[in-house]
Amino acid sequence: MKLFNSQNLLSASLLGLSTLFAGSFPLVKAQSVKNVPFEVCFNSDTFVRPSARERINLIRRNSHRIGTNTTDAEILNDGRWKSDILTFSEYYGASGGGDLILFSGVWSVDGIYKCSDKFAETNSIGRPNPQTQVRLFKYKLKQIKWTNNKYIFVVEPRSKGLQILHYRKTQQHLASKKPFPIVVIDIKGNTLGKCGTVYYCEFQLKK
């Protein structure tokens, strides 16, 4: 019996996606699957988000960043804290970057400011925002594919970890102001999450 490794499964999954998209839009010729290169800015195989109590205490000490009537439950329900993947199509600014570090639970990590600085170099105000930044918690990005005007993120789960990376938007994306969906799949082709907004996505992936 022939055994399939992860690369075999991944190739089969992506082929299946192309077939699926073509079947969904019979009048549109199926596009080829294009690989989108990405650059990892930061990776930790050991990162774990702080406990809920640590998070609440720290944010309370930075109360100027939240409303005075914000409850503990609201603090813990913040999408930046709960999400497995965050994507940014535009630079979030220095203040927004500070909020992101605080509210996503990465304030104890050394070396991630360089990723915000790098993102600002390409996507600062007045620039065409050619890059997208992706932050993955307890997942590692294996591949990005572009097919039928969709980005396909192929991810692999892990018990711990934080990965921050950047990729350049496709020419089709840069030439258009409309949103292009992101679909997250595992290496077997199972869909874990979707997002279709322009600027910012929060993914809480299916387990």
Coordinates of C-alpha atoms in Angstrom, one line a residue:
M1 CA 0.0 0.0 0.0
K2 CA 1.4 3.4 -0.9
L3 CA 2.0 5.8 2.0
F4 CA 1.4 9.5 1.7
N5 CA 3.6 12.0 3.4
S6 CA 2.6 15.5 4.4
Q7 CA 3.8 17.0 1.1
N8 CA 1.7 14.5 -0.9
L9 CA -1.3 15.3 1.2
L10 CA -0.7 19.1 0.8
S11 CA -0.4 18.8 -3.0
A12 CA -3.6 16.8 -3.2
S13 CA -5.4 19.2 -0.9
L14 CA -4.4 22.2 -3.0
L15 CA -5.4 20.4 -6.2
G16 CA -8.7 19.7 -4.6
L17 CA -9.2 23.3 -3.7
S18 CA -8.7 24.4 -7.3
T19 CA -11.2 21.8 -8.4
L20 CA -13.7 22.9 -5.8
F21 CA -13.4 26.6 -6.7
A22 CA -13.8 25.8 -10.4
G23 CA -16.9 23.8 -9.7
S24 CA -18.3 26.7 -7.6
F25 CA -17.9 29.1 -10.5
P26 CA -18.5 27.0 -13.7
L27 CA -18.3 30.1 -16.0
V28 CA -14.9 31.0 -14.8
K29 CA -11.8 29.1 -15.9
A30 CA -9.9 27.6 -13.0
Q31 CA -6.7 29.5 -12.2
S32 CA -3.5 27.9 -11.5
V33 CA -2.2 27.7 -7.9
K34 CA 0.6 30.2 -7.3
N35 CA 3.0 30.0 -4.5
V36 CA 3.3 33.2 -2.4
P37 CA 6.7 33.5 -0.7
F38 CA 6.8 34.8 2.8
E39 CA 9.6 35.9 5.2
V40 CA 9.6 34.9 8.9
C41 CA 10.5 37.8 11.1
F42 CA 10.1 36.1 14.5
N43 CA 9.6 32.5 15.6
S44 CA 9.5 30.9 19.1
D45 CA 8.8 27.2 19.6
T46 CA 8.3 27.7 23.3
F47 CA 6.1 30.8 23.7
V48 CA 2.9 30.4 25.8
R49 CA 0.5 33.2 26.4
P50 CA 0.3 34.4 30.0
S51 CA -2.5 33.2 32.3
A52 CA -5.9 34.9 32.3
R53 CA -5.2 36.5 35.7
E54 CA -1.8 37.8 34.6
R55 CA -3.5 39.4 31.6
I56 CA -6.2 41.0 33.6
N57 CA -3.8 42.4 36.1
L58 CA -1.5 43.9 33.5
I59 CA -4.3 45.5 31.5
R60 CA -5.8 46.9 34.7
R61 CA -2.4 48.5 35.4
N62 CA -2.7 50.1 31.9
S63 CA -6.2 51.2 32.5
H64 CA -5.8 54.3 30.2
R65 CA -6.1 51.8 27.3
I66 CA -9.5 50.4 28.3
G67 CA -12.8 51.9 29.5
T68 CA -13.2 52.4 33.3
N69 CA -16.2 50.1 33.3
T70 CA -14.6 47.3 31.3
T71 CA -15.2 43.9 33.0
D72 CA -12.7 41.0 33.4
A73 CA -14.9 39.0 31.0
E74 CA -14.7 41.7 28.4
I75 CA -10.9 41.8 28.7
L76 CA -10.7 38.1 28.2
N77 CA -13.1 38.2 25.3
D78 CA -10.9 40.5 23.2
G79 CA -10.3 38.9 19.8
R80 CA -6.6 39.8 19.9
W81 CA -6.3 37.6 23.0
K82 CA -8.5 34.7 21.8
S83 CA -7.4 34.4 18.2
D84 CA -5.0 31.8 16.8
I85 CA -4.1 34.0 13.8
L86 CA -4.1 37.8 13.3
T87 CA -3.5 39.4 9.9
F88 CA -2.8 43.0 9.1
S89 CA -3.1 44.4 5.5
E90 CA -2.1 47.9 6.7
Y91 CA 0.3 49.2 9.3
Y92 CA -1.4 49.6 12.7
G93 CA 0.7 52.6 13.8
A94 CA 3.0 53.0 16.9
S95 CA 0.1 53.3 19.3
G96 CA -1.8 50.4 17.7
G97 CA 1.4 48.3 17.8
G98 CA 1.6 48.9 21.6
D99 CA -2.0 47.9 22.0
L100 CA -1.4 44.8 20.0
I101 CA 1.5 43.7 22.2
L102 CA -0.5 44.3 25.3
F103 CA -3.9 42.9 24.3
S104 CA -2.6 39.8 22.4
G105 CA -0.4 38.8 25.4
V106 CA 3.1 39.1 23.9
W107 CA 4.4 41.8 26.2
S108 CA 7.0 39.4 27.7
V109 CA 8.6 38.5 24.3
D110 CA 11.9 40.0 23.4
G111 CA 12.7 40.8 19.8
I112 CA 9.2 41.3 18.3
Y113 CA 9.4 45.1 18.0
K114 CA 11.7 44.6 15.0
C115 CA 8.7 43.1 13.2
S116 CA 6.5 46.2 13.7
D117 CA 9.4 48.3 12.6
K118 CA 9.9 46.2 9.5
F119 CA 6.2 46.4 8.7
A120 CA 6.2 50.2 9.1
E121 CA 9.0 50.5 6.6
T122 CA 6.9 49.1 3.8
N123 CA 3.3 50.0 4.9
S124 CA 3.6 53.4 6.6
I125 CA 1.2 56.2 5.8
G126 CA 1.4 57.3 2.2
R127 CA 2.7 54.0 0.9
P128 CA 0.6 51.5 -1.1
N129 CA 0.7 48.8 1.6
P130 CA 2.3 46.1 -0.4
Q131 CA 2.9 43.7 2.5
T132 CA 0.7 41.8 4.9
Q133 CA 1.8 40.8 8.4
V134 CA 0.6 37.5 9.9
R135 CA 0.9 36.5 13.6
L136 CA 0.2 32.9 14.5
F137 CA -0.2 31.5 18.0
K138 CA 0.4 27.7 18.5
Y139 CA 0.4 27.3 14.7
K140 CA 3.2 27.4 12.1
L141 CA 2.6 28.6 8.5
K142 CA 3.8 26.0 6.0
Q143 CA 2.7 27.6 2.7
I144 CA 0.7 30.5 1.2
K145 CA -1.1 29.8 -2.1
W146 CA -3.0 32.2 -4.4
T147 CA -5.8 30.6 -6.4
N148 CA -9.0 32.0 -7.8
N149 CA -8.5 35.4 -6.0
K150 CA -8.1 33.7 -2.6
Y151 CA -5.1 33.4 -0.3
I152 CA -4.8 29.9 1.1
F153 CA -2.8 29.6 4.3
V154 CA -1.6 26.0 5.0
V155 CA -0.8 25.7 8.7
E156 CA 0.3 23.1 11.1
P157 CA -0.7 23.0 14.8
R158 CA 1.8 22.9 17.6
S159 CA 1.4 22.8 21.4
K160 CA 3.3 26.1 21.9
G161 CA 4.8 28.9 19.8
L162 CA 4.5 32.3 18.2
Q163 CA 5.4 33.1 14.6
I164 CA 5.3 36.5 12.9
L165 CA 5.9 36.8 9.2
H166 CA 5.3 39.1 6.2
Y167 CA 4.3 38.4 2.6
R168 CA 3.9 40.6 -0.4
K169 CA 0.4 40.9 -1.8
T170 CA -0.1 39.6 -5.3
Q171 CA -0.3 41.9 -8.3
Q172 CA -4.0 41.3 -8.6
H173 CA -4.4 42.3 -5.0
L174 CA -2.3 45.5 -5.3
A175 CA -4.2 46.5 -8.4
S176 CA -7.6 46.3 -6.7
K177 CA -9.0 47.9 -3.6
K178 CA -11.6 45.1 -3.0
P179 CA -11.0 42.5 -0.3
F180 CA -9.5 39.2 -1.1
P181 CA -10.5 36.3 1.2
I182 CA -8.0 34.3 3.3
V183 CA -8.8 30.7 3.8
V184 CA -6.9 28.7 6.4
I185 CA -6.5 24.9 5.9
D186 CA -4.4 22.2 7.5
I187 CA -2.0 20.0 5.6
K188 CA -4.8 17.5 4.9
G189 CA -7.0 20.2 3.3
N190 CA -9.5 20.7 6.1
T191 CA -10.8 24.2 6.3
L192 CA -10.0 25.8 9.7
G193 CA -11.1 29.4 9.2
K194 CA -12.0 32.1 6.7
C195 CA -11.9 35.9 6.5
G196 CA -12.8 38.3 3.8
T197 CA -12.2 41.8 5.3
V198 CA -9.8 44.3 3.8
Y199 CA -7.6 45.5 6.7
Y200 CA -7.6 43.1 9.7
C201 CA -8.6 39.5 10.3
E202 CA -9.0 37.5 13.5
F203 CA -9.0 33.7 13.2
Q204 CA -10.2 31.4 15.9
L205 CA -9.5 28.1 14.2
K206 CA -11.5 24.9 14.4
K207 CA -9.9 22.4 16.6

